[in-house]
Amino acid sequence: MGIVSGLKRSPEAVGLVNKKVDFIQTDAAINPGNSGGPLVDVEAGTIIGINTCIRANMEGTSFAVPINKVKAIVEDLSIGKHIEHGYVGVSMVTLTPNLARQSNADPNSPNGFIPEIDGVVITKVYPKTPAEGGGLCRLDVVTEIGGQRVERADDAQRIIDGAIVGKDLTIRIIRNDKEITLTVRPDDLGRKLKKIKEQRRKEED
């Protein structure tokens, strides 16, 4: 027994950075061997999630994959279908007016002027990625992705993850006090990671 203490917990918060799903946070006990079992709403008698993991540094806290996410992909998984996840090739952090003001007030800051707004700032663009090909740059401030307003890095990652691989995705940014709309075509993260692993194996051989 326990309570749900949070929804839409990011993979980074859970400690599973390569997983592309938002988790339910609960204080219901999950012990070794419980992973894969149902998280049940005892009042309604319905399954709301699949127990997944705990955090060693968060005693009494566990995480579950929402049942709606499971339902959306279970049939594809049962027939061995690959589940795609959008990838554009950037690192991002959440930007707030306060953080921007602190950076702008620092004469030694290497960042230049950053708009003092809520949004997402790109901290790195990886080479040979859709982001580089689409013209995104470090310190671009992202305000919209696919027509959806973003104010947190988690929001941006969620939209990119759900984007259709190979289809144009618009990204609205602020650069040098000008609003610009760029277009990228997301790759599939799974295939990208597979290529990286294969490349590393070749280098080790």
PDB file of C-alpha atoms in Angstrom:
ATOM      1  CA  MET A   1       0.000   0.000   0.000  1.00  0.00           C
ATOM      2  CA  GLY A   2       1.112   3.541  -0.659  1.00  0.00           C
ATOM      3  CA  ILE A   3       0.267   6.784  -2.416  1.00  0.00           C
ATOM      4  CA  VAL A   4       1.155   8.291  -5.782  1.00  0.00           C
ATOM      5  CA  SER A   5       3.422  11.223  -4.996  1.00  0.00           C
ATOM      6  CA  GLY A   6       4.281  12.375  -8.495  1.00  0.00           C
ATOM      7  CA  LEU A   7       3.444  12.062 -12.174  1.00  0.00           C
ATOM      8  CA  LYS A   8       5.517  12.563 -15.329  1.00  0.00           C
ATOM      9  CA  ARG A   9       8.828  12.035 -13.559  1.00  0.00           C
ATOM     10  CA  SER A  10      11.550  12.308 -16.182  1.00  0.00           C
ATOM     11  CA  PRO A  11      13.993   9.452 -16.934  1.00  0.00           C
ATOM     12  CA  GLU A  12      16.802  11.691 -15.646  1.00  0.00           C
ATOM     13  CA  ALA A  13      15.034  12.092 -12.281  1.00  0.00           C
ATOM     14  CA  VAL A  14      14.552   8.340 -12.046  1.00  0.00           C
ATOM     15  CA  GLY A  15      18.152   7.596 -13.028  1.00  0.00           C
ATOM     16  CA  LEU A  16      17.330   5.820 -16.306  1.00  0.00           C
ATOM     17  CA  VAL A  17      18.654   8.403 -18.739  1.00  0.00           C
ATOM     18  CA  ASN A  18      18.347   6.206 -21.831  1.00  0.00           C
ATOM     19  CA  LYS A  19      14.694   5.361 -21.193  1.00  0.00           C
ATOM     20  CA  LYS A  20      12.096   7.413 -23.038  1.00  0.00           C
ATOM     21  CA  VAL A  21       9.075   7.392 -20.764  1.00  0.00           C
ATOM     22  CA  ASP A  22       7.705   9.561 -17.958  1.00  0.00           C
ATOM     23  CA  PHE A  23       7.248   7.618 -14.729  1.00  0.00           C
ATOM     24  CA  ILE A  24       4.705   7.477 -11.921  1.00  0.00           C
ATOM     25  CA  GLN A  25       6.348   8.072  -8.535  1.00  0.00           C
ATOM     26  CA  THR A  26       4.946   6.255  -5.517  1.00  0.00           C
ATOM     27  CA  ASP A  27       5.917   5.220  -2.011  1.00  0.00           C
ATOM     28  CA  ALA A  28       4.424   1.743  -2.460  1.00  0.00           C
ATOM     29  CA  ALA A  29       7.156  -0.780  -1.687  1.00  0.00           C
ATOM     30  CA  ILE A  30       8.907  -2.453  -4.624  1.00  0.00           C
ATOM     31  CA  ASN A  31      11.233  -5.258  -3.618  1.00  0.00           C
ATOM     32  CA  PRO A  32      13.589  -7.385  -5.752  1.00  0.00           C
ATOM     33  CA  GLY A  33      11.431  -9.504  -8.009  1.00  0.00           C
ATOM     34  CA  ASN A  34       8.498  -7.046  -8.046  1.00  0.00           C
ATOM     35  CA  SER A  35       9.576  -5.303 -11.256  1.00  0.00           C
ATOM     36  CA  GLY A  36       7.108  -6.008 -14.027  1.00  0.00           C
ATOM     37  CA  GLY A  37       4.215  -6.422 -11.623  1.00  0.00           C
ATOM     38  CA  PRO A  38       1.151  -4.161 -11.646  1.00  0.00           C
ATOM     39  CA  LEU A  39       0.712  -0.930  -9.718  1.00  0.00           C
ATOM     40  CA  VAL A  40      -2.961  -1.046  -8.705  1.00  0.00           C
ATOM     41  CA  ASP A  41      -5.431   1.660  -7.688  1.00  0.00           C
ATOM     42  CA  VAL A  42      -6.993  -0.168  -4.744  1.00  0.00           C
ATOM     43  CA  GLU A  43     -10.117   2.011  -4.705  1.00  0.00           C
ATOM     44  CA  ALA A  44     -10.975   1.498  -8.379  1.00  0.00           C
ATOM     45  CA  GLY A  45      -9.415  -1.941  -8.710  1.00  0.00           C
ATOM     46  CA  THR A  46      -7.616  -0.941 -11.904  1.00  0.00           C
ATOM     47  CA  ILE A  47      -4.003  -1.231 -12.998  1.00  0.00           C
ATOM     48  CA  ILE A  48      -2.413   2.205 -13.383  1.00  0.00           C
ATOM     49  CA  GLY A  49       1.185   1.236 -14.063  1.00  0.00           C
ATOM     50  CA  ILE A  50       3.882  -1.425 -14.287  1.00  0.00           C
ATOM     51  CA  ASN A  51       6.378  -1.396 -11.419  1.00  0.00           C
ATOM     52  CA  THR A  52       9.833  -0.696 -12.758  1.00  0.00           C
ATOM     53  CA  CYS A  53      12.513   0.412 -10.303  1.00  0.00           C
ATOM     54  CA  ILE A  54      13.596   2.156  -7.127  1.00  0.00           C
ATOM     55  CA  ARG A  55      16.284   4.776  -6.487  1.00  0.00           C
ATOM     56  CA  ALA A  56      18.974   3.721  -4.022  1.00  0.00           C
ATOM     57  CA  ASN A  57      19.305   7.308  -2.762  1.00  0.00           C
ATOM     58  CA  MET A  58      15.534   7.812  -2.379  1.00  0.00           C
ATOM     59  CA  GLU A  59      14.475   5.353   0.313  1.00  0.00           C
ATOM     60  CA  GLY A  60      10.800   4.439   0.157  1.00  0.00           C
ATOM     61  CA  THR A  61      10.353   5.799  -3.370  1.00  0.00           C
ATOM     62  CA  SER A  62       9.604   3.676  -6.399  1.00  0.00           C
ATOM     63  CA  PHE A  63       8.653   4.251 -10.018  1.00  0.00           C
ATOM     64  CA  ALA A  64       6.260   2.679 -12.490  1.00  0.00           C
ATOM     65  CA  VAL A  65       5.601   2.998 -16.221  1.00  0.00           C
ATOM     66  CA  PRO A  66       2.090   4.454 -16.769  1.00  0.00           C
ATOM     67  CA  ILE A  67      -0.368   1.866 -18.061  1.00  0.00           C
ATOM     68  CA  ASN A  68      -1.437   4.115 -20.967  1.00  0.00           C
ATOM     69  CA  LYS A  69       2.140   4.037 -22.250  1.00  0.00           C
ATOM     70  CA  VAL A  70       2.199   0.259 -21.947  1.00  0.00           C
ATOM     71  CA  LYS A  71      -1.104  -0.125 -23.803  1.00  0.00           C
ATOM     72  CA  ALA A  72       0.142   2.108 -26.617  1.00  0.00           C
ATOM     73  CA  ILE A  73       3.096  -0.149 -27.454  1.00  0.00           C
ATOM     74  CA  VAL A  74       2.298  -3.619 -26.098  1.00  0.00           C
ATOM     75  CA  GLU A  75       0.846  -4.954 -29.351  1.00  0.00           C
ATOM     76  CA  ASP A  76       3.824  -3.732 -31.364  1.00  0.00           C
ATOM     77  CA  LEU A  77       6.222  -5.266 -28.851  1.00  0.00           C
ATOM     78  CA  SER A  78       4.357  -8.584 -28.915  1.00  0.00           C
ATOM     79  CA  ILE A  79       5.066  -8.972 -32.629  1.00  0.00           C
ATOM     80  CA  GLY A  80       8.672  -7.832 -32.314  1.00  0.00           C
ATOM     81  CA  LYS A  81       8.139  -4.389 -33.837  1.00  0.00           C
ATOM     82  CA  HIS A  82      10.779  -1.746 -33.180  1.00  0.00           C
ATOM     83  CA  ILE A  83       9.487   1.230 -31.154  1.00  0.00           C
ATOM     84  CA  GLU A  84      10.860   4.501 -32.501  1.00  0.00           C
ATOM     85  CA  HIS A  85      11.903   7.464 -30.364  1.00  0.00           C
ATOM     86  CA  GLY A  86      12.701  10.854 -31.865  1.00  0.00           C
ATOM     87  CA  TYR A  87      16.254  12.179 -31.608  1.00  0.00           C
ATOM     88  CA  VAL A  88      17.674  15.485 -32.846  1.00  0.00           C
ATOM     89  CA  GLY A  89      21.097  15.595 -31.168  1.00  0.00           C
ATOM     90  CA  VAL A  90      21.183  18.376 -28.582  1.00  0.00           C
ATOM     91  CA  SER A  91      21.748  18.790 -24.864  1.00  0.00           C
ATOM     92  CA  MET A  92      19.327  21.203 -23.195  1.00  0.00           C
ATOM     93  CA  VAL A  93      18.691  22.772 -19.804  1.00  0.00           C
ATOM     94  CA  THR A  94      15.707  24.633 -18.410  1.00  0.00           C
ATOM     95  CA  LEU A  95      16.025  28.411 -18.594  1.00  0.00           C
ATOM     96  CA  THR A  96      14.330  30.830 -16.182  1.00  0.00           C
ATOM     97  CA  PRO A  97      14.447  34.643 -16.099  1.00  0.00           C
ATOM     98  CA  ASN A  98      16.424  34.489 -12.850  1.00  0.00           C
ATOM     99  CA  LEU A  99      19.082  32.154 -14.268  1.00  0.00           C
ATOM    100  CA  ALA A 100      19.384  34.317 -17.380  1.00  0.00           C
ATOM    101  CA  ARG A 101      19.766  37.494 -15.302  1.00  0.00           C
ATOM    102  CA  GLN A 102      22.530  35.897 -13.228  1.00  0.00           C
ATOM    103  CA  SER A 103      24.411  34.908 -16.376  1.00  0.00           C
ATOM    104  CA  ASN A 104      23.905  38.304 -18.017  1.00  0.00           C
ATOM    105  CA  ALA A 105      25.133  40.114 -14.881  1.00  0.00           C
ATOM    106  CA  ASP A 106      28.393  38.144 -14.837  1.00  0.00           C
ATOM    107  CA  PRO A 107      31.051  40.037 -16.824  1.00  0.00           C
ATOM    108  CA  ASN A 108      33.077  36.835 -17.111  1.00  0.00           C
ATOM    109  CA  SER A 109      30.240  34.709 -18.455  1.00  0.00           C
ATOM    110  CA  PRO A 110      31.140  32.985 -21.739  1.00  0.00           C
ATOM    111  CA  ASN A 111      27.485  32.795 -22.729  1.00  0.00           C
ATOM    112  CA  GLY A 112      26.855  36.281 -24.072  1.00  0.00           C
ATOM    113  CA  PHE A 113      23.393  37.777 -23.604  1.00  0.00           C
ATOM    114  CA  ILE A 114      20.642  35.265 -22.828  1.00  0.00           C
ATOM    115  CA  PRO A 115      16.951  36.276 -23.114  1.00  0.00           C
ATOM    116  CA  GLU A 116      15.435  36.593 -19.640  1.00  0.00           C
ATOM    117  CA  ILE A 117      12.452  34.344 -20.251  1.00  0.00           C
ATOM    118  CA  ASP A 118      11.111  30.897 -19.427  1.00  0.00           C
ATOM    119  CA  GLY A 119      12.282  28.422 -22.015  1.00  0.00           C
ATOM    120  CA  VAL A 120      14.975  25.903 -22.852  1.00  0.00           C
ATOM    121  CA  VAL A 121      18.539  26.753 -23.758  1.00  0.00           C
ATOM    122  CA  ILE A 122      20.660  24.480 -25.944  1.00  0.00           C
ATOM    123  CA  THR A 123      24.004  23.789 -24.292  1.00  0.00           C
ATOM    124  CA  LYS A 124      25.468  21.534 -26.973  1.00  0.00           C
ATOM    125  CA  VAL A 125      24.742  20.524 -30.570  1.00  0.00           C
ATOM    126  CA  TYR A 126      26.234  17.188 -31.525  1.00  0.00           C
ATOM    127  CA  PRO A 127      27.937  16.816 -34.918  1.00  0.00           C
ATOM    128  CA  LYS A 128      26.320  14.943 -37.801  1.00  0.00           C
ATOM    129  CA  THR A 129      22.860  15.110 -36.230  1.00  0.00           C
ATOM    130  CA  PRO A 130      19.477  16.478 -37.357  1.00  0.00           C
ATOM    131  CA  ALA A 131      20.028  19.476 -35.064  1.00  0.00           C
ATOM    132  CA  GLU A 132      23.289  20.421 -36.757  1.00  0.00           C
ATOM    133  CA  GLY A 133      21.765  19.878 -40.191  1.00  0.00           C
ATOM    134  CA  GLY A 134      18.759  22.001 -39.284  1.00  0.00           C
ATOM    135  CA  GLY A 135      20.898  24.941 -38.155  1.00  0.00           C
ATOM    136  CA  LEU A 136      20.490  24.783 -34.377  1.00  0.00           C
ATOM    137  CA  CYS A 137      23.341  26.308 -32.381  1.00  0.00           C
ATOM    138  CA  ARG A 138      24.629  26.372 -28.823  1.00  0.00           C
ATOM    139  CA  LEU A 139      22.843  28.994 -26.685  1.00  0.00           C
ATOM    140  CA  ASP A 140      19.765  29.063 -28.915  1.00  0.00           C
ATOM    141  CA  VAL A 141      16.744  29.530 -26.646  1.00  0.00           C
ATOM    142  CA  VAL A 142      13.927  27.176 -27.626  1.00  0.00           C
ATOM    143  CA  THR A 143      10.394  28.442 -27.042  1.00  0.00           C
ATOM    144  CA  GLU A 144       8.284  26.091 -29.205  1.00  0.00           C
ATOM    145  CA  ILE A 145       8.654  22.632 -30.707  1.00  0.00           C
ATOM    146  CA  GLY A 146       6.121  21.329 -33.182  1.00  0.00           C
ATOM    147  CA  GLY A 147       3.816  24.225 -32.335  1.00  0.00           C
ATOM    148  CA  GLN A 148       3.850  23.399 -28.620  1.00  0.00           C
ATOM    149  CA  ARG A 149       5.152  25.884 -26.070  1.00  0.00           C
ATOM    150  CA  VAL A 150       8.097  24.616 -24.004  1.00  0.00           C
ATOM    151  CA  GLU A 151       9.260  26.039 -20.686  1.00  0.00           C
ATOM    152  CA  ARG A 152      11.262  23.112 -19.323  1.00  0.00           C
ATOM    153  CA  ALA A 153      13.884  20.794 -20.771  1.00  0.00           C
ATOM    154  CA  ASP A 154      11.641  17.853 -19.819  1.00  0.00           C
ATOM    155  CA  ASP A 155       8.842  19.310 -21.968  1.00  0.00           C
ATOM    156  CA  ALA A 156      11.167  19.678 -24.941  1.00  0.00           C
ATOM    157  CA  GLN A 157      12.518  16.148 -24.593  1.00  0.00           C
ATOM    158  CA  ARG A 158       9.008  14.710 -24.322  1.00  0.00           C
ATOM    159  CA  ILE A 159       7.903  16.380 -27.560  1.00  0.00           C
ATOM    160  CA  ILE A 160      11.043  15.334 -29.442  1.00  0.00           C
ATOM    161  CA  ASP A 161      10.724  11.778 -28.177  1.00  0.00           C
ATOM    162  CA  GLY A 162       7.180  11.568 -29.522  1.00  0.00           C
ATOM    163  CA  ALA A 163       7.983  13.204 -32.856  1.00  0.00           C
ATOM    164  CA  ILE A 164       7.620  11.166 -36.041  1.00  0.00           C
ATOM    165  CA  VAL A 165      11.011   9.953 -37.239  1.00  0.00           C
ATOM    166  CA  GLY A 166      11.919  11.365 -40.651  1.00  0.00           C
ATOM    167  CA  LYS A 167       9.130  13.958 -40.661  1.00  0.00           C
ATOM    168  CA  ASP A 168       9.771  17.724 -40.503  1.00  0.00           C
ATOM    169  CA  LEU A 169       9.609  19.134 -36.961  1.00  0.00           C
ATOM    170  CA  THR A 170       9.536  22.905 -36.468  1.00  0.00           C
ATOM    171  CA  ILE A 171      11.583  24.430 -33.653  1.00  0.00           C
ATOM    172  CA  ARG A 172      11.103  28.083 -32.754  1.00  0.00           C
ATOM    173  CA  ILE A 173      14.122  29.748 -31.155  1.00  0.00           C
ATOM    174  CA  ILE A 174      15.452  33.102 -30.052  1.00  0.00           C
ATOM    175  CA  ARG A 175      18.961  33.925 -31.298  1.00  0.00           C
ATOM    176  CA  ASN A 176      20.569  37.364 -31.026  1.00  0.00           C
ATOM    177  CA  ASP A 177      17.209  38.864 -29.969  1.00  0.00           C
ATOM    178  CA  LYS A 178      15.528  37.537 -33.120  1.00  0.00           C
ATOM    179  CA  GLU A 179      12.849  34.862 -33.300  1.00  0.00           C
ATOM    180  CA  ILE A 180      13.648  32.178 -35.873  1.00  0.00           C
ATOM    181  CA  THR A 181      11.794  29.041 -36.913  1.00  0.00           C
ATOM    182  CA  LEU A 182      13.981  26.139 -38.001  1.00  0.00           C
ATOM    183  CA  THR A 183      13.065  22.691 -39.289  1.00  0.00           C
ATOM    184  CA  VAL A 184      14.719  19.404 -38.358  1.00  0.00           C
ATOM    185  CA  ARG A 185      13.953  15.787 -39.248  1.00  0.00           C
ATOM    186  CA  PRO A 186      14.346  13.582 -36.157  1.00  0.00           C
ATOM    187  CA  ASP A 187      16.314  10.351 -36.358  1.00  0.00           C
ATOM    188  CA  ASP A 188      15.407   7.238 -34.383  1.00  0.00           C
ATOM    189  CA  LEU A 189      17.272   7.173 -31.070  1.00  0.00           C
ATOM    190  CA  GLY A 190      17.385   3.369 -30.895  1.00  0.00           C
ATOM    191  CA  ARG A 191      19.074   3.026 -34.266  1.00  0.00           C
ATOM    192  CA  LYS A 192      21.440   5.878 -33.397  1.00  0.00           C
ATOM    193  CA  LEU A 193      22.534   4.155 -30.182  1.00  0.00           C
ATOM    194  CA  LYS A 194      22.964   0.856 -32.038  1.00  0.00           C
ATOM    195  CA  LYS A 195      25.294   2.501 -34.557  1.00  0.00           C
ATOM    196  CA  ILE A 196      27.339   4.066 -31.762  1.00  0.00           C
ATOM    197  CA  LYS A 197      27.730   0.695 -30.016  1.00  0.00           C
ATOM    198  CA  GLU A 198      28.771  -0.998 -33.261  1.00  0.00           C
ATOM    199  CA  GLN A 199      31.324   1.735 -33.929  1.00  0.00           C
ATOM    200  CA  ARG A 200      32.791   1.362 -30.449  1.00  0.00           C
ATOM    201  CA  ARG A 201      33.099  -2.419 -30.889  1.00  0.00           C
ATOM    202  CA  LYS A 202      35.004  -1.901 -34.148  1.00  0.00           C
ATOM    203  CA  GLU A 203      37.353   0.554 -32.457  1.00  0.00           C
ATOM    204  CA  GLU A 204      38.013  -1.902 -29.607  1.00  0.00           C
ATOM    205  CA  ASP A 205      38.724  -4.837 -31.936  1.00  0.00           C
TER     206      ASP A 205
END
